Amino acid sequence: MDIGAGDYVHEVKALMDEVVQTQGTAVKKAAALMIGSLRDGGVIQAFGSGHSEAIAMEIAGRAGGLVPSNRLALRDVVLYGGAPVSVLGNGAELERDPTIAQKIYDLAPVQPRDVFVLISSSGVNGSVVELASIVKEKGHDLIALTSVQHSTAMTSRHPSGRKLFDLADVVLDNGAPYGDAVLPLPDGGVFGAVSTITSALLAQMVVAEVVRGLIEEGQAPPIYRSANVIGGDEHNRALESRYAGRIRRGA
């Protein structure tokens, strides 16, 4: 196999097709949970650490996305909890620490009807597994966006031995291989990560199904407009006012 841009695109296209073909039912189930939450005044709470935070950003607070959405992050303990920046330390180590999960949950503007989307391609780090455990103990619906292949090949870093997909009501499988990358290096390594692309695809597929469902129910979907189009700021502020104190748009 060659290892140029064209080969990467070929691999990504094939994987995207696979995700579309295999995840349709899960996408609809995830959308149904979100619609039920939004119908009852809930908010979509999204969390991802490391590169998975990019997918939380796809779900919460972006143009073309749902206004009643909130992004949780490891740094919330600094931004909203007043902890010193030094707490963040080595991000890779922090995302493996289960004790930070309760702090993140406690600092979030969560209400009982909120639904959670937790994103982790490996699905084994302590923070995300512990947060998933807390979410379920509190009675929230939980959607996991993960790589089933990668997670299955890993040993959990959580004391319980559980993984993210063990706790979820709905599992969205991004199809990424173990190790994430798809192109071979001459020395036997691999490069060309794919999980961000397929996870973003799944996130937007779910949003599309939510919008379709709300329209079919006769509701006007609360969707962000770009802040860089005329009238975008005014439109967005009007919708955000409905969820005052419920959604954060910090760093």
CSV table of C-alpha atoms in Angstrom, one decimal:
chain,number,residue,atom,x,y,z
A,1,MET,CA,0.0,0.0,0.0
A,2,ASP,CA,1.2,3.5,-0.8
A,3,ILE,CA,1.0,6.0,2.1
A,4,GLY,CA,0.0,9.3,0.5
A,5,ALA,CA,-3.0,11.5,0.8
A,6,GLY,CA,-5.0,9.6,-1.7
A,7,ASP,CA,-4.6,6.4,0.2
A,8,TYR,CA,-5.6,8.1,3.5
A,9,VAL,CA,-8.7,9.4,1.8
A,10,HIS,CA,-9.5,6.0,0.4
A,11,GLU,CA,-9.3,4.5,3.9
A,12,VAL,CA,-11.4,7.2,5.5
A,13,LYS,CA,-14.1,7.0,2.8
A,14,ALA,CA,-14.4,3.3,3.3
A,15,LEU,CA,-14.6,3.7,7.1
A,16,MET,CA,-17.2,6.4,6.8
A,17,ASP,CA,-19.3,4.2,4.5
A,18,GLU,CA,-19.1,1.4,7.1
A,19,VAL,CA,-20.2,3.7,9.9
A,20,VAL,CA,-23.2,4.9,7.9
A,21,GLN,CA,-24.2,1.4,7.1
A,22,THR,CA,-23.8,-0.1,10.6
A,23,GLN,CA,-24.7,2.7,13.0
A,24,GLY,CA,-28.1,3.8,11.6
A,25,THR,CA,-30.1,2.1,14.3
A,26,ALA,CA,-27.8,3.4,17.1
A,27,VAL,CA,-28.0,6.9,15.7
A,28,LYS,CA,-31.8,6.8,15.8
A,29,LYS,CA,-31.8,5.5,19.4
A,30,ALA,CA,-29.4,8.2,20.5
A,31,ALA,CA,-31.5,10.8,18.8
A,32,ALA,CA,-34.7,9.5,20.5
A,33,LEU,CA,-33.0,9.9,23.9
A,34,MET,CA,-32.0,13.5,23.1
A,35,ILE,CA,-35.5,14.4,21.7
A,36,GLY,CA,-37.1,13.0,24.9
A,37,SER,CA,-34.7,15.1,27.0
A,38,LEU,CA,-35.2,18.3,25.0
A,39,ARG,CA,-39.0,17.8,25.0
A,40,ASP,CA,-38.9,17.9,28.8
A,41,GLY,CA,-36.6,20.9,29.0
A,42,GLY,CA,-33.4,18.9,29.3
A,43,VAL,CA,-29.9,19.8,28.0
A,44,ILE,CA,-27.4,17.7,26.1
A,45,GLN,CA,-24.2,17.4,28.3
A,46,ALA,CA,-21.2,16.4,26.3
A,47,PHE,CA,-17.8,15.3,27.6
A,48,GLY,CA,-14.5,14.3,26.0
A,49,SER,CA,-10.9,14.6,27.0
A,50,GLY,CA,-7.9,14.8,24.8
A,51,HIS,CA,-8.8,14.7,21.1
A,52,SER,CA,-12.3,13.6,22.0
A,53,GLU,CA,-13.0,17.1,23.3
A,54,ALA,CA,-13.2,18.1,19.6
A,55,ILE,CA,-16.3,15.9,19.3
A,56,ALA,CA,-17.8,17.4,22.4
A,57,MET,CA,-17.4,20.7,20.6
A,58,GLU,CA,-19.3,19.3,17.6
A,59,ILE,CA,-22.2,18.6,19.9
A,60,ALA,CA,-22.2,21.7,22.1
A,61,GLY,CA,-22.2,25.3,21.1
A,62,ARG,CA,-21.4,25.3,17.4
A,63,ALA,CA,-23.1,26.8,14.4
A,64,GLY,CA,-25.8,24.5,13.0
A,65,GLY,CA,-25.9,22.6,16.3
A,66,LEU,CA,-28.4,22.4,19.2
A,67,VAL,CA,-28.5,25.4,21.5
A,68,PRO,CA,-29.5,23.4,24.6
A,69,SER,CA,-26.1,21.8,24.9
A,70,ASN,CA,-23.2,22.0,27.3
A,71,ARG,CA,-19.6,21.0,27.0
A,72,LEU,CA,-17.9,19.5,30.0
A,73,ALA,CA,-14.1,19.3,30.3
A,74,LEU,CA,-11.3,18.4,32.6
A,75,ARG,CA,-10.4,22.1,33.0
A,76,ASP,CA,-13.8,22.8,34.5
A,77,VAL,CA,-12.2,22.2,37.9
A,78,VAL,CA,-10.1,25.3,37.2
A,79,LEU,CA,-12.6,27.5,35.2
A,80,TYR,CA,-15.6,26.9,37.5
A,81,GLY,CA,-14.2,25.2,40.6
A,82,GLY,CA,-11.3,27.6,41.4
A,83,ALA,CA,-8.6,24.9,41.5
A,84,PRO,CA,-5.1,26.1,40.6
A,85,VAL,CA,-4.0,25.6,37.0
A,86,SER,CA,-1.3,23.2,38.3
A,87,VAL,CA,-4.1,20.6,38.9
A,88,LEU,CA,-4.3,20.0,35.2
A,89,GLY,CA,-0.7,18.9,35.2
A,90,ASN,CA,-0.2,16.2,32.5
A,91,GLY,CA,-3.5,15.9,30.7
A,92,ALA,CA,-2.8,12.3,29.8
A,93,GLU,CA,-2.5,11.4,33.5
A,94,LEU,CA,-5.5,13.5,34.5
A,95,GLU,CA,-7.8,11.8,32.1
A,96,ARG,CA,-6.9,8.5,33.7
A,97,ASP,CA,-7.7,9.7,37.1
A,98,PRO,CA,-11.3,8.6,38.2
A,99,THR,CA,-11.4,11.0,41.1
A,100,ILE,CA,-11.8,14.1,38.8
A,101,ALA,CA,-15.1,12.9,37.4
A,102,GLN,CA,-17.2,13.7,40.5
A,103,LYS,CA,-15.8,17.2,40.5
A,104,ILE,CA,-16.7,17.7,36.9
A,105,TYR,CA,-20.2,16.5,37.5
A,106,ASP,CA,-20.8,18.6,40.6
A,107,LEU,CA,-19.6,21.7,38.9
A,108,ALA,CA,-21.9,21.2,35.9
A,109,PRO,CA,-25.3,22.9,35.6
A,110,VAL,CA,-27.0,19.5,35.5
A,111,GLN,CA,-30.7,18.8,35.9
A,112,PRO,CA,-32.4,15.4,36.2
A,113,ARG,CA,-33.7,15.3,32.6
A,114,ASP,CA,-30.4,16.1,31.0
A,115,VAL,CA,-28.9,13.4,28.7
A,116,PHE,CA,-25.1,12.8,28.5
A,117,VAL,CA,-22.9,12.1,25.5
A,118,LEU,CA,-19.5,10.8,26.6
A,119,ILE,CA,-16.8,10.5,24.0
A,120,SER,CA,-13.7,8.3,24.2
A,121,SER,CA,-12.3,6.3,21.4
A,122,SER,CA,-10.5,4.0,23.8
A,123,GLY,CA,-13.3,4.0,26.3
A,124,VAL,CA,-11.1,2.9,29.2
A,125,ASN,CA,-9.7,5.9,31.0
A,126,GLY,CA,-10.6,6.5,34.6
A,127,SER,CA,-12.2,9.9,34.2
A,128,VAL,CA,-14.7,9.0,31.5
A,129,VAL,CA,-15.6,5.6,33.0
A,130,GLU,CA,-16.1,7.1,36.4
A,131,LEU,CA,-18.2,9.9,34.9
A,132,ALA,CA,-20.3,7.4,33.1
A,133,SER,CA,-20.8,5.5,36.4
A,134,ILE,CA,-21.9,8.7,38.1
A,135,VAL,CA,-24.2,9.7,35.2
A,136,LYS,CA,-26.0,6.3,35.4
A,137,GLU,CA,-26.2,6.4,39.2
A,138,LYS,CA,-27.9,9.8,38.9
A,139,GLY,CA,-30.5,8.4,36.5
A,140,HIS,CA,-29.4,10.1,33.3
A,141,ASP,CA,-29.6,8.5,29.9
A,142,LEU,CA,-26.1,7.9,28.6
A,143,ILE,CA,-24.8,7.8,25.0
A,144,ALA,CA,-21.3,6.6,24.4
A,145,LEU,CA,-19.3,7.5,21.3
A,146,THR,CA,-16.3,5.1,21.2
A,147,SER,CA,-14.4,2.6,19.2
A,148,VAL,CA,-15.7,-0.9,20.1
A,149,GLN,CA,-12.6,-2.5,18.4
A,150,HIS,CA,-10.1,-0.4,20.3
A,151,SER,CA,-11.9,-0.6,23.6
A,152,THR,CA,-12.4,-4.4,23.4
A,153,ALA,CA,-8.6,-4.8,22.9
A,154,MET,CA,-7.8,-2.7,26.0
A,155,THR,CA,-7.8,-3.3,29.7
A,156,SER,CA,-9.9,-0.8,31.6
A,157,ARG,CA,-8.0,1.8,33.6
A,158,HIS,CA,-10.9,2.1,36.0
A,159,PRO,CA,-10.9,0.2,39.3
A,160,SER,CA,-14.1,-1.5,38.5
A,161,GLY,CA,-12.7,-3.0,35.3
A,162,ARG,CA,-15.6,-1.6,33.3
A,163,LYS,CA,-15.4,0.4,30.1
A,164,LEU,CA,-17.5,3.2,28.7
A,165,PHE,CA,-19.5,1.0,26.4
A,166,ASP,CA,-20.4,-1.3,29.4
A,167,LEU,CA,-22.4,1.6,31.0
A,168,ALA,CA,-24.1,3.2,28.0
A,169,ASP,CA,-27.8,3.1,27.1
A,170,VAL,CA,-26.7,3.6,23.4
A,171,VAL,CA,-23.3,2.9,21.9
A,172,LEU,CA,-22.2,4.7,18.8
A,173,ASP,CA,-19.2,2.9,17.3
A,174,ASN,CA,-16.9,5.1,15.3
A,175,GLY,CA,-15.3,2.1,13.7
A,176,ALA,CA,-11.7,3.3,14.4
A,177,PRO,CA,-9.2,0.4,14.5
A,178,TYR,CA,-7.1,-0.4,17.6
A,179,GLY,CA,-4.5,2.4,17.7
A,180,ASP,CA,-6.7,4.7,15.6
A,181,ALA,CA,-4.4,5.1,12.6
A,182,VAL,CA,-4.8,3.3,9.3
A,183,LEU,CA,-1.7,3.7,7.1
A,184,PRO,CA,1.5,1.6,7.6
A,185,LEU,CA,4.9,3.0,8.2
A,186,PRO,CA,8.0,1.2,6.9
A,187,ASP,CA,9.1,0.3,10.4
A,188,GLY,CA,5.8,-1.4,11.2
A,189,GLY,CA,4.1,1.6,12.9
A,190,VAL,CA,1.0,3.3,11.6
A,191,PHE,CA,-0.2,6.8,11.0
A,192,GLY,CA,-3.3,8.7,9.8
A,193,ALA,CA,-5.8,8.8,12.6
A,194,VAL,CA,-9.5,8.4,11.8
A,195,SER,CA,-11.5,8.5,15.0
A,196,THR,CA,-12.0,12.3,15.0
A,197,ILE,CA,-13.5,12.2,11.5
A,198,THR,CA,-15.9,9.2,12.0
A,199,SER,CA,-16.9,10.5,15.5
A,200,ALA,CA,-17.7,13.9,14.1
A,201,LEU,CA,-19.7,12.2,11.4
A,202,LEU,CA,-21.7,10.3,14.0
A,203,ALA,CA,-22.3,13.4,16.1
A,204,GLN,CA,-23.7,15.3,13.2
A,205,MET,CA,-25.8,12.3,12.1
A,206,VAL,CA,-27.4,12.3,15.5
A,207,VAL,CA,-28.0,16.0,15.4
A,208,ALA,CA,-29.7,15.6,12.0
A,209,GLU,CA,-32.0,13.0,13.4
A,210,VAL,CA,-32.9,15.1,16.4
A,211,VAL,CA,-33.8,18.0,14.1
A,212,ARG,CA,-35.9,15.8,11.9
A,213,GLY,CA,-37.7,14.4,14.9
A,214,LEU,CA,-38.4,17.8,16.4
A,215,ILE,CA,-39.8,19.1,13.1
A,216,GLU,CA,-42.0,16.0,12.8
A,217,GLU,CA,-43.4,16.8,16.3
A,218,GLY,CA,-44.2,20.3,15.1
A,219,GLN,CA,-41.4,21.9,17.1
A,220,ALA,CA,-39.0,24.6,15.9
A,221,PRO,CA,-35.5,23.1,16.5
A,222,PRO,CA,-33.4,25.4,18.7
A,223,ILE,CA,-30.4,25.6,16.3
A,224,TYR,CA,-27.4,28.0,16.4
A,225,ARG,CA,-26.7,30.2,13.5
A,226,SER,CA,-23.2,31.2,12.7
A,227,ALA,CA,-22.1,34.2,14.7
A,228,ASN,CA,-20.4,35.4,11.5
A,229,VAL,CA,-23.7,35.9,9.5
A,230,ILE,CA,-25.9,38.9,9.8
A,231,GLY,CA,-28.4,38.5,12.6
A,232,GLY,CA,-26.6,35.5,14.0
A,233,ASP,CA,-25.7,37.0,17.4
A,234,GLU,CA,-29.3,38.2,18.0
A,235,HIS,CA,-30.8,34.9,17.0
A,236,ASN,CA,-28.4,32.9,19.2
A,237,ARG,CA,-28.9,35.2,22.2
A,238,ALA,CA,-32.6,34.9,22.0
A,239,LEU,CA,-32.4,31.1,22.1
A,240,GLU,CA,-29.8,31.0,24.8
A,241,SER,CA,-32.0,33.1,27.0
A,242,ARG,CA,-34.4,30.1,27.3
A,243,TYR,CA,-31.7,28.1,29.0
A,244,ALA,CA,-30.2,30.8,31.2
A,245,GLY,CA,-28.0,29.2,33.9
A,246,ARG,CA,-28.2,25.8,32.1
A,247,ILE,CA,-25.6,26.2,29.4
A,248,ARG,CA,-22.0,27.5,29.5
A,249,ARG,CA,-20.1,29.0,26.7
A,250,GLY,CA,-16.7,29.3,28.4
A,251,ALA,CA,-13.3,28.3,27.1
